[in-house]
CSV table of C-alpha atoms and ligand atoms in Angstrom, one decimal:
chain,number,residue,atom,x,y,z
A,601,UNK,CA,0.0,0.1,0.0
A,602,UNK,CA,1.2,3.6,-0.7
A,603,UNK,CA,2.6,5.5,2.1
A,604,UNK,CA,1.0,8.5,1.3
A,605,UNK,CA,-2.6,9.8,0.6
A,606,UNK,CA,-4.0,13.0,-1.3
A,607,UNK,CA,-6.2,15.2,0.4
A,608,UNK,CA,-8.4,17.5,-1.5
A,609,UNK,CA,-9.1,20.5,0.9
A,610,UNK,CA,-11.7,23.0,0.3
A,611,UNK,CA,-9.9,26.6,0.5
A,612,UNK,CA,-11.9,29.8,0.6
A,613,UNK,CA,-10.4,33.3,1.5
A,614,UNK,CA,-12.8,35.7,2.1
A,615,UNK,CA,-10.8,38.8,0.9
A,616,UNK,CA,-9.8,37.0,-2.3
A,617,UNK,CA,-12.3,34.6,-3.3
A,618,UNK,CA,-16.0,34.8,-4.4
A,619,UNK,CA,-16.4,31.0,-3.9
A,620,UNK,CA,-14.4,28.1,-2.6
A,621,UNK,CA,-12.1,26.0,-4.8
A,622,UNK,CA,-10.1,22.5,-4.0
A,623,UNK,CA,-6.6,22.4,-3.3
A,624,UNK,CA,-4.8,18.9,-3.1
A,625,UNK,CA,-2.1,18.0,-0.5
A,626,UNK,CA,0.0,14.9,-0.4
A,627,UNK,CA,0.2,13.6,3.2
A,628,UNK,CA,1.6,10.5,5.0
A,629,UNK,CA,-0.9,7.8,5.3
A,630,UNK,CA,-0.1,6.4,9.1
A,631,UNK,CA,-2.4,3.9,10.3
A,632,UNK,CA,-2.8,5.8,13.5
A,633,UNK,CA,-3.5,8.9,12.0
A,634,UNK,CA,-7.0,10.7,12.1
A,635,UNK,CA,-8.2,13.0,9.4
A,636,UNK,CA,-7.4,15.8,11.9
A,637,UNK,CA,-3.6,14.7,12.1
A,638,UNK,CA,-3.4,14.8,8.2
A,639,UNK,CA,-4.8,18.3,8.5
A,640,UNK,CA,-2.4,19.5,11.2
A,641,UNK,CA,0.4,17.9,9.1
A,642,UNK,CA,-0.7,20.3,6.1
A,643,UNK,CA,-0.8,23.2,8.4
A,644,UNK,CA,2.7,22.5,10.1
A,645,UNK,CA,4.6,21.2,7.1
A,646,UNK,CA,3.0,22.3,4.0
A,647,UNK,CA,0.8,25.4,4.2
A,648,UNK,CA,0.3,27.4,7.3
A,649,UNK,CA,-2.7,29.7,6.0
A,650,UNK,CA,-5.2,26.6,6.3
A,651,UNK,CA,-7.7,27.4,8.6
A,652,UNK,CA,-9.6,24.9,10.5
A,653,UNK,CA,-10.9,24.5,14.1
A,654,UNK,CA,-10.0,21.7,16.8
A,655,UNK,CA,-9.3,21.6,20.3
A,656,UNK,CA,-9.6,18.2,22.3
A,657,UNK,CA,-8.7,15.6,19.8
A,658,UNK,CA,-10.9,13.0,21.7
A,659,UNK,CA,-14.4,13.7,20.2
A,660,UNK,CA,-15.5,15.8,23.2
A,661,UNK,CA,-15.2,19.5,22.3
A,662,UNK,CA,-17.3,19.2,19.0
A,663,UNK,CA,-15.2,21.8,17.2
A,664,UNK,CA,-13.5,19.6,14.5
A,665,UNK,CA,-16.8,18.7,12.5
A,666,UNK,CA,-16.1,19.0,8.7
A,667,UNK,CA,-17.6,17.0,5.8
A,668,UNK,CA,-15.2,14.0,4.7
A,669,UNK,CA,-16.1,12.6,1.3
A,670,UNK,CA,-19.5,14.3,1.5
A,671,UNK,CA,-20.4,12.9,5.1
A,672,UNK,CA,-20.3,15.3,7.9
A,673,UNK,CA,-17.8,14.0,10.8
A,674,UNK,CA,-15.5,14.8,13.6
A,675,UNK,CA,-12.2,14.6,11.9
A,676,UNK,CA,-10.2,13.9,15.2
A,677,UNK,CA,-12.4,10.5,15.3
A,678,UNK,CA,-12.2,9.3,11.7
A,679,UNK,CA,-9.2,7.5,10.5
A,680,UNK,CA,-7.5,8.5,7.5
A,681,UNK,CA,-6.8,4.9,6.7
A,682,UNK,CA,-10.3,4.3,6.2
A,683,UNK,CA,-10.4,6.3,3.0
A,684,UNK,CA,-7.1,4.5,1.3
A,685,UNK,CA,-6.1,4.8,-1.4
A,686,UNK,CA,-7.7,8.2,-1.6
A,687,UNK,CA,-8.2,10.8,-2.5
A,688,UNK,CA,-10.0,12.1,0.6
A,689,UNK,CA,-12.0,15.4,0.3
A,690,UNK,CA,-12.4,17.7,3.3
A,691,UNK,CA,-14.8,20.4,3.4
A,692,UNK,CA,-16.7,22.7,5.7
A,693,UNK,CA,-19.7,21.5,7.3
A,694,UNK,CA,-22.8,21.8,4.9
A,695,UNK,CA,-25.6,24.6,5.5
A,696,UNK,CA,-23.2,26.9,7.1
A,697,UNK,CA,-21.7,30.2,6.0
A,698,UNK,CA,-18.1,29.6,5.4
A,699,UNK,CA,-16.0,32.2,7.4
A,700,UNK,CA,-12.5,30.9,5.8
A,701,UNK,CA,-11.4,27.5,4.5
A,702,UNK,CA,-12.9,24.8,6.9
A,703,UNK,CA,-14.1,27.2,9.4
A,704,UNK,CA,-17.8,27.8,9.4
A,705,UNK,CA,-20.0,30.5,11.2
A,706,UNK,CA,-21.8,29.1,14.3
A,707,UNK,CA,-23.6,32.5,15.3
A,708,UNK,CA,-27.0,31.4,14.1
A,709,UNK,CA,-26.6,28.0,15.6
A,710,UNK,CA,-25.9,29.5,19.1
A,711,UNK,CA,-28.8,31.9,18.7
A,712,UNK,CA,-31.1,29.0,18.2
A,713,UNK,CA,-29.7,27.2,20.9
A,714,UNK,CA,-30.1,29.8,23.5
A,715,UNK,CA,-33.8,30.4,22.2
A,716,UNK,CA,-34.9,26.8,23.6
A,717,UNK,CA,-33.4,27.7,27.0
A,718,UNK,CA,-31.3,24.5,27.2
A,719,UNK,CA,-30.8,24.8,31.0
A,720,UNK,CA,-32.8,23.8,34.1
A,721,UNK,CA,-35.9,26.4,34.5
A,722,UNK,CA,-37.3,26.8,38.0
A,723,UNK,CA,-40.5,28.8,38.4
A,724,UNK,CA,-40.8,28.4,42.0
A,725,UNK,CA,-38.2,29.8,44.7
A,726,UNK,CA,-37.0,26.4,45.4
A,727,UNK,CA,-33.6,26.7,46.9
A,728,UNK,CA,-32.1,23.3,47.2
A,729,UNK,CA,-29.9,22.7,50.6
A,730,UNK,CA,-28.2,19.7,49.1
A,731,UNK,CA,-27.9,18.0,45.6
A,732,UNK,CA,-31.3,17.6,43.8
A,733,UNK,CA,-31.1,13.7,43.6
A,734,UNK,CA,-31.9,11.9,40.4
A,735,UNK,CA,-33.1,8.2,40.5
A,736,UNK,CA,-31.4,5.9,37.9
A,737,UNK,CA,-34.8,6.0,36.1
A,738,UNK,CA,-35.1,9.7,36.0
A,739,UNK,CA,-31.3,9.9,34.7
A,740,UNK,CA,-32.1,7.2,31.9
A,741,UNK,CA,-35.0,9.3,30.7
A,742,UNK,CA,-32.8,12.2,29.5
A,743,UNK,CA,-29.3,10.8,29.4
A,744,UNK,CA,-29.0,10.0,25.8
A,745,UNK,CA,-30.0,13.6,25.0
A,746,UNK,CA,-27.5,15.3,27.2
A,747,UNK,CA,-24.4,13.5,25.3
A,748,UNK,CA,-24.8,16.4,22.9
A,749,UNK,CA,-21.6,18.0,22.4
A,750,UNK,CA,-23.0,21.0,19.8
A,751,UNK,CA,-20.9,19.8,17.0
A,752,UNK,CA,-23.7,20.5,14.5
A,753,UNK,CA,-23.0,17.4,12.3
A,754,UNK,CA,-26.6,16.9,12.5
A,755,UNK,CA,-27.4,20.2,11.1
A,756,UNK,CA,-25.0,19.6,8.2
A,757,UNK,CA,-26.5,16.2,7.6
A,758,UNK,CA,-30.3,17.8,7.5
A,759,UNK,CA,-31.6,18.9,4.4
A,760,UNK,CA,-34.2,20.8,5.9
A,761,UNK,CA,-31.7,23.1,7.7
A,762,UNK,CA,-30.3,23.8,4.2
A,763,UNK,CA,-33.6,24.5,2.8
A,764,UNK,CA,-34.8,26.7,5.6
A,765,UNK,CA,-32.6,28.6,7.6
A,766,UNK,CA,-35.3,29.3,10.1
A,767,UNK,CA,-35.5,25.7,11.2
A,768,UNK,CA,-34.4,25.5,14.8
A,769,UNK,CA,-32.6,22.3,14.1
A,770,UNK,CA,-31.8,18.9,15.6
A,771,UNK,CA,-29.6,19.5,18.3
A,772,UNK,CA,-31.4,22.6,19.7
A,773,UNK,CA,-34.7,20.6,19.7
A,774,UNK,CA,-32.8,17.3,21.4
A,775,UNK,CA,-31.5,19.6,24.1
A,776,UNK,CA,-34.7,21.3,24.7
A,777,UNK,CA,-36.3,17.8,25.1
A,778,UNK,CA,-33.4,17.0,27.5
A,779,UNK,CA,-34.4,19.6,30.0
A,780,UNK,CA,-38.1,18.8,29.5
A,781,UNK,CA,-37.8,15.1,30.4
A,782,UNK,CA,-35.2,16.4,33.5
A,783,UNK,CA,-37.4,16.0,36.7
A,784,UNK,CA,-35.9,19.2,38.0
A,785,UNK,CA,-36.9,21.4,35.2
A,786,UNK,CA,-40.2,23.5,35.2
A,787,UNK,CA,-39.8,25.2,31.9
A,788,UNK,CA,-41.4,22.9,29.4
A,789,UNK,CA,-44.5,25.2,28.5
A,790,UNK,CA,-41.9,28.0,27.9
A,791,UNK,CA,-39.9,25.8,25.4
A,792,UNK,CA,-42.9,24.4,24.0
A,793,UNK,CA,-44.2,27.7,22.8
A,794,UNK,CA,-40.9,28.1,20.8
A,795,UNK,CA,-40.5,24.6,19.6
A,796,UNK,CA,-44.0,23.9,18.5
A,797,UNK,CA,-44.0,26.6,16.0
A,798,UNK,CA,-43.7,25.7,12.4
A,799,UNK,CA,-39.7,26.5,12.3
A,800,UNK,CA,-39.4,24.0,15.2
A,801,UNK,CA,-40.8,20.5,15.2
A,802,UNK,CA,-43.1,20.7,12.4
A,803,UNK,CA,-40.3,21.7,9.7
A,804,UNK,CA,-38.8,18.2,10.2
A,805,UNK,CA,-39.8,15.6,7.5
A,806,UNK,CA,-38.0,12.8,9.3
A,807,UNK,CA,-35.2,12.4,7.0
A,808,UNK,CA,-33.4,10.8,10.1
A,809,UNK,CA,-29.9,11.6,9.0
A,810,UNK,CA,-29.3,13.8,11.9
A,811,UNK,CA,-29.3,10.5,14.3
A,812,UNK,CA,-27.3,8.7,11.6
A,813,UNK,CA,-24.6,11.0,11.8
A,814,UNK,CA,-24.3,12.1,15.4
A,815,UNK,CA,-20.8,10.9,16.9
A,816,UNK,CA,-22.4,10.8,20.5
A,817,UNK,CA,-25.3,8.5,19.7
A,818,UNK,CA,-28.0,11.2,20.5
A,819,UNK,CA,-31.1,10.5,18.7
A,820,UNK,CA,-32.4,14.0,17.6
A,821,UNK,CA,-34.7,12.6,15.3
A,822,UNK,CA,-36.4,10.6,18.0
A,823,UNK,CA,-36.5,13.7,20.1
A,824,UNK,CA,-38.3,15.7,17.5
A,825,UNK,CA,-40.9,13.1,17.2
A,826,UNK,CA,-41.4,12.8,20.6
A,827,UNK,CA,-42.0,16.5,21.1
A,828,UNK,CA,-44.5,16.3,18.0
A,829,UNK,CA,-46.5,13.8,20.3
A,830,UNK,CA,-46.3,16.3,23.2
A,831,UNK,CA,-47.2,19.3,21.2
A,832,UNK,CA,-50.1,17.4,19.5
A,833,UNK,CA,-51.2,16.2,23.2
A,834,UNK,CA,-51.0,19.8,24.4
A,835,UNK,CA,-53.0,21.2,21.7
A,836,UNK,CA,-55.8,18.8,22.1
A,837,UNK,CA,-55.6,19.6,25.8
A,838,UNK,CA,-56.1,23.2,25.2
A,839,UNK,CA,-58.7,22.6,22.7
A,840,UNK,CA,-60.7,20.6,25.0
A,841,UNK,CA,-60.1,22.4,28.2
A,842,UNK,CA,-59.3,26.1,26.8
A,843,UNK,CA,-59.6,27.6,30.4
A,844,UNK,CA,-57.2,25.3,32.6
A,845,UNK,CA,-54.0,24.3,31.1
A,846,UNK,CA,-54.1,21.2,33.5
B,766,UNK,CA,-4.4,56.8,16.9
B,767,UNK,CA,-3.6,53.1,15.7
B,768,UNK,CA,-4.7,52.7,12.1
B,769,UNK,CA,-6.3,49.4,11.6
B,770,UNK,CA,-9.2,47.8,9.6
B,771,UNK,CA,-11.9,46.4,11.8
B,772,UNK,CA,-13.0,42.7,11.2
B,773,UNK,CA,-15.6,42.8,8.5
B,774,UNK,CA,-16.5,39.1,7.8
B,775,UNK,CA,-17.6,38.2,4.1
B,776,UNK,CA,-18.4,34.7,4.9
B,777,UNK,CA,-19.5,32.8,1.7
B,778,UNK,CA,-22.8,31.3,1.9
B,779,UNK,CA,-23.2,28.2,-0.2
B,780,UNK,CA,-26.7,27.7,-1.9
B,781,UNK,CA,-28.1,24.3,-1.9
B,782,UNK,CA,-28.4,22.7,-5.1
B,783,UNK,CA,-31.9,21.8,-6.6
B,784,UNK,CA,-30.8,18.3,-6.9
B,785,UNK,CA,-29.5,17.9,-3.5
B,786,UNK,CA,-31.2,14.5,-3.0
B,787,UNK,CA,-29.3,12.8,-5.8
B,788,UNK,CA,-26.2,13.6,-3.6
B,789,UNK,CA,-26.3,10.7,-1.6
B,790,UNK,CA,-28.4,7.3,-1.8
B,791,UNK,CA,-29.8,8.0,1.8
B,792,UNK,CA,-31.4,11.4,0.4
B,793,UNK,CA,-32.4,9.9,-2.6
B,794,UNK,CA,-34.2,7.1,-0.6
B,795,UNK,CA,-35.9,9.7,1.5
B,796,UNK,CA,-37.2,11.6,-1.6
B,797,UNK,CA,-38.5,8.5,-3.0
B,798,UNK,CA,-40.3,7.5,0.1
B,799,UNK,CA,-41.9,11.1,0.1
B,800,UNK,CA,-43.0,11.1,-3.5
B,801,UNK,CA,-44.6,7.8,-2.9
B,802,UNK,CA,-47.3,9.7,-1.2
B,803,UNK,CA,-48.4,10.8,-4.9
B,804,UNK,CA,-49.1,7.1,-5.7
B,805,UNK,CA,-50.8,6.6,-2.3
B,806,UNK,CA,-53.2,9.4,-3.5
B,807,UNK,CA,-53.5,7.9,-7.1
B,808,UNK,CA,-54.9,4.6,-5.6
B,809,UNK,CA,-57.1,6.3,-3.5
B,810,UNK,CA,-58.6,8.1,-6.6
B,811,UNK,CA,-58.7,4.9,-8.6
B,812,UNK,CA,-60.6,3.1,-5.6
B,813,UNK,CA,-63.1,6.2,-5.5
B,814,UNK,CA,-63.9,5.9,-9.2
B,815,UNK,CA,-64.1,1.9,-9.0
B,816,UNK,CA,-66.6,2.4,-6.2
B,817,UNK,CA,-68.3,5.1,-8.3
B,818,UNK,CA,-68.7,3.0,-11.6
B,819,UNK,CA,-69.8,0.0,-9.5
B,820,UNK,CA,-72.4,1.9,-7.9
B,821,UNK,CA,-73.5,3.5,-11.7
B,822,UNK,CA,-74.3,-0.1,-13.0
B,823,UNK,CA,-72.8,-2.9,-14.9
B,824,UNK,CA,-72.0,-0.9,-18.1
B,825,UNK,CA,-70.2,1.7,-16.3
B,826,UNK,CA,-68.3,-0.8,-14.4
B,827,UNK,CA,-67.2,-2.7,-17.4
B,828,UNK,CA,-65.9,0.5,-18.9
B,829,UNK,CA,-63.6,0.8,-15.8
B,830,UNK,CA,-62.5,-2.7,-16.1
B,831,UNK,CA,-61.6,-2.1,-19.8
B,832,UNK,CA,-59.6,1.1,-18.8
B,833,UNK,CA,-57.7,-0.8,-16.2
B,834,UNK,CA,-56.8,-3.4,-18.8
B,835,UNK,CA,-54.9,-0.8,-20.7
B,836,UNK,CA,-51.1,-1.5,-21.1
B,837,UNK,CA,-50.3,2.3,-19.9
B,838,UNK,CA,-52.7,1.9,-16.9
B,839,UNK,CA,-51.2,-1.7,-16.2
B,840,UNK,CA,-47.5,-0.2,-16.0
B,841,UNK,CA,-49.0,2.8,-14.0
B,842,UNK,CA,-50.5,0.5,-11.6
B,843,UNK,CA,-47.4,-1.7,-11.2
B,844,UNK,CA,-45.1,1.2,-10.7
B,845,UNK,CA,-47.7,2.7,-8.4
B,846,UNK,CA,-47.9,-0.8,-6.4
B,847,UNK,CA,-43.9,-0.5,-6.1
B,848,UNK,CA,-44.1,2.7,-4.6
B,849,UNK,CA,-47.0,1.7,-2.0
B,850,UNK,CA,-45.0,-1.2,-0.9
B,851,UNK,CA,-42.0,1.5,-0.4
B,852,UNK,CA,-44.3,3.6,1.3
B,853,UNK,CA,-45.9,1.0,3.7
B,854,UNK,CA,-42.3,-0.4,4.3
B,855,UNK,CA,-40.6,2.9,5.3
B,856,UNK,CA,-43.9,4.1,7.4
B,857,UNK,CA,-43.5,1.1,9.4
B,858,UNK,CA,-40.0,1.2,9.8
B,859,UNK,CA,-40.5,4.8,11.0
B,860,UNK,CA,-42.9,3.7,13.8
B,861,UNK,CA,-40.2,3.3,16.3
B,862,UNK,CA,-39.4,7.1,15.6
B,863,UNK,CA,-42.7,8.4,16.2
B,864,UNK,CA,-43.8,6.1,19.1
B,865,UNK,CA,-42.2,5.9,22.4
B,866,UNK,CA,-39.7,3.3,22.6
B,867,UNK,CA,-39.5,2.5,26.2
B,868,UNK,CA,-41.3,-0.6,27.1
B,869,UNK,CA,-40.6,-2.0,30.6
B,870,UNK,CA,-38.2,0.6,31.1
B,871,UNK,CA,-35.6,-0.4,28.4
B,872,UNK,CA,-35.1,1.2,24.8
B,873,UNK,CA,-36.9,-1.1,22.7
B,874,UNK,CA,-35.1,-2.4,19.3
B,875,UNK,CA,-36.4,-0.6,16.1
B,876,UNK,CA,-37.4,-4.0,14.6
B,877,UNK,CA,-39.5,-5.1,17.5
B,878,UNK,CA,-41.4,-1.8,17.6
B,879,UNK,CA,-42.2,-2.0,14.0
B,880,UNK,CA,-43.1,-6.0,13.8
B,881,UNK,CA,-46.6,-5.7,15.2
B,882,UNK,CA,-47.6,-3.2,12.3
B,883,UNK,CA,-46.0,-5.6,9.8
B,884,UNK,CA,-48.1,-8.4,11.3
B,885,UNK,CA,-51.1,-6.7,11.2
B,886,UNK,CA,-50.5,-5.8,7.6
B,887,UNK,CA,-49.6,-9.3,6.5
B,888,UNK,CA,-52.6,-10.4,8.3
B,889,UNK,CA,-55.0,-8.0,6.6
B,890,UNK,CA,-53.3,-8.7,3.2
B,891,UNK,CA,-54.0,-12.5,3.7
B,892,UNK,CA,-57.7,-12.0,4.7
B,893,UNK,CA,-58.1,-9.9,1.5
B,894,UNK,CA,-56.3,-12.3,-0.7
B,895,UNK,CA,-58.3,-15.6,0.4
B,896,UNK,CA,-61.5,-13.2,-0.1
B,897,UNK,CA,-60.5,-12.4,-3.6
B,898,UNK,CA,-59.7,-16.5,-4.2
B,899,UNK,CA,-63.1,-17.2,-2.8
B,900,UNK,CA,-61.8,-19.3,0.0
B,901,UNK,CA,-64.4,-17.4,2.2
C,2147,SF4,S1,-26.9,16.1,18.3
C,2147,SF4,FE1,-25.2,14.9,17.8
C,2147,SF4,S2,-24.8,15.4,15.8
C,2147,SF4,FE2,-26.0,17.1,16.6
C,2147,SF4,S3,-24.9,18.6,17.9
C,2147,SF4,FE3,-25.4,17.2,19.3
C,2147,SF4,S4,-23.6,15.7,19.4
C,2147,SF4,FE4,-23.5,16.8,17.3
C,2148,FES,S1,-11.1,18.0,18.4
C,2148,FES,FE1,-12.7,17.9,20.1
C,2148,FES,S2,-14.2,16.8,19.1
C,2148,FES,FE2,-12.9,16.7,17.6
């Protein structure tokens, strides 16, 4: 087997280019290298101007998401060897504005995330004197949705996100669902108002790719469909009992 | 006073191709699944016409039967049947997505959640087939 591999990397310079183009680099093909290692090799040895994000190198920080051969992946968890003999195409995440090369703008995602209030909301003036104990069953209810690392691979895989920029999107809804399922939280009603709008759960047409590409085993598609059931039940309740909410 | 240019980001905003569903097989599969709804509507219309002609009398029904034997309609119906099967299978496989998968406090495997639907479907098909074959 060859001991090098070609990486075709998408380049875009905001001051010079009107649209991205590909640049090829020959990098060593090592059995223990991830795609991120190859990108770091390019930056260190071949072209220091290449821009990309990364931090933890262990699938925790969620910053190294890119499109590899058309599929959104964490580059620190994707073996270079899997693409031998190559070439491997590396681009920025789809459906996001590109700031430079492989770096995308996350502002819109951050705003959507904030909108769904992904934190514990209390309506009373409850002041815990000690930890708010969770039983294993209560933890199990929201555990998988709490594993999200905000890598946004699910947005890049979701065609609805690409077609409708107002769609709140998979991860934000999964995280809202995570707090709704938390026995300590009291913010379900507020979140439902935001998420049961058209740009929320009803924009989703169950493509299901968000769950397929998620590197942490979160199932955003399931969260959205469960949320649809909740929203429907709440609608019927408010229709049949317009005065009382419960 | 230092002279500098403030950062004015000019990000590239990619536009999604009108043919995005041809990019990957799973997107194409999704597009086929969604377009199968058209054939569901087509079969509903055909069934309504069949009932109307049946009600209108033997002459009308004979016309309907003659129309159904026309090669173009046979090809269209075969295509519609293929799409209806795709629609049914993909819909039943989606059941675990829309139904709570917690039975006995454990996540239920997708196939187990879909199986009852497949069983009801096959059971209903068998009853209709036996009825058409004159067993009842
Ligand atoms: S749900 Fe999964 S793919 Fe989406 S942002 Fe969270 S970890 Fe990433
Ligand atoms: S570098 Fe942190 S997830 Fe890849």
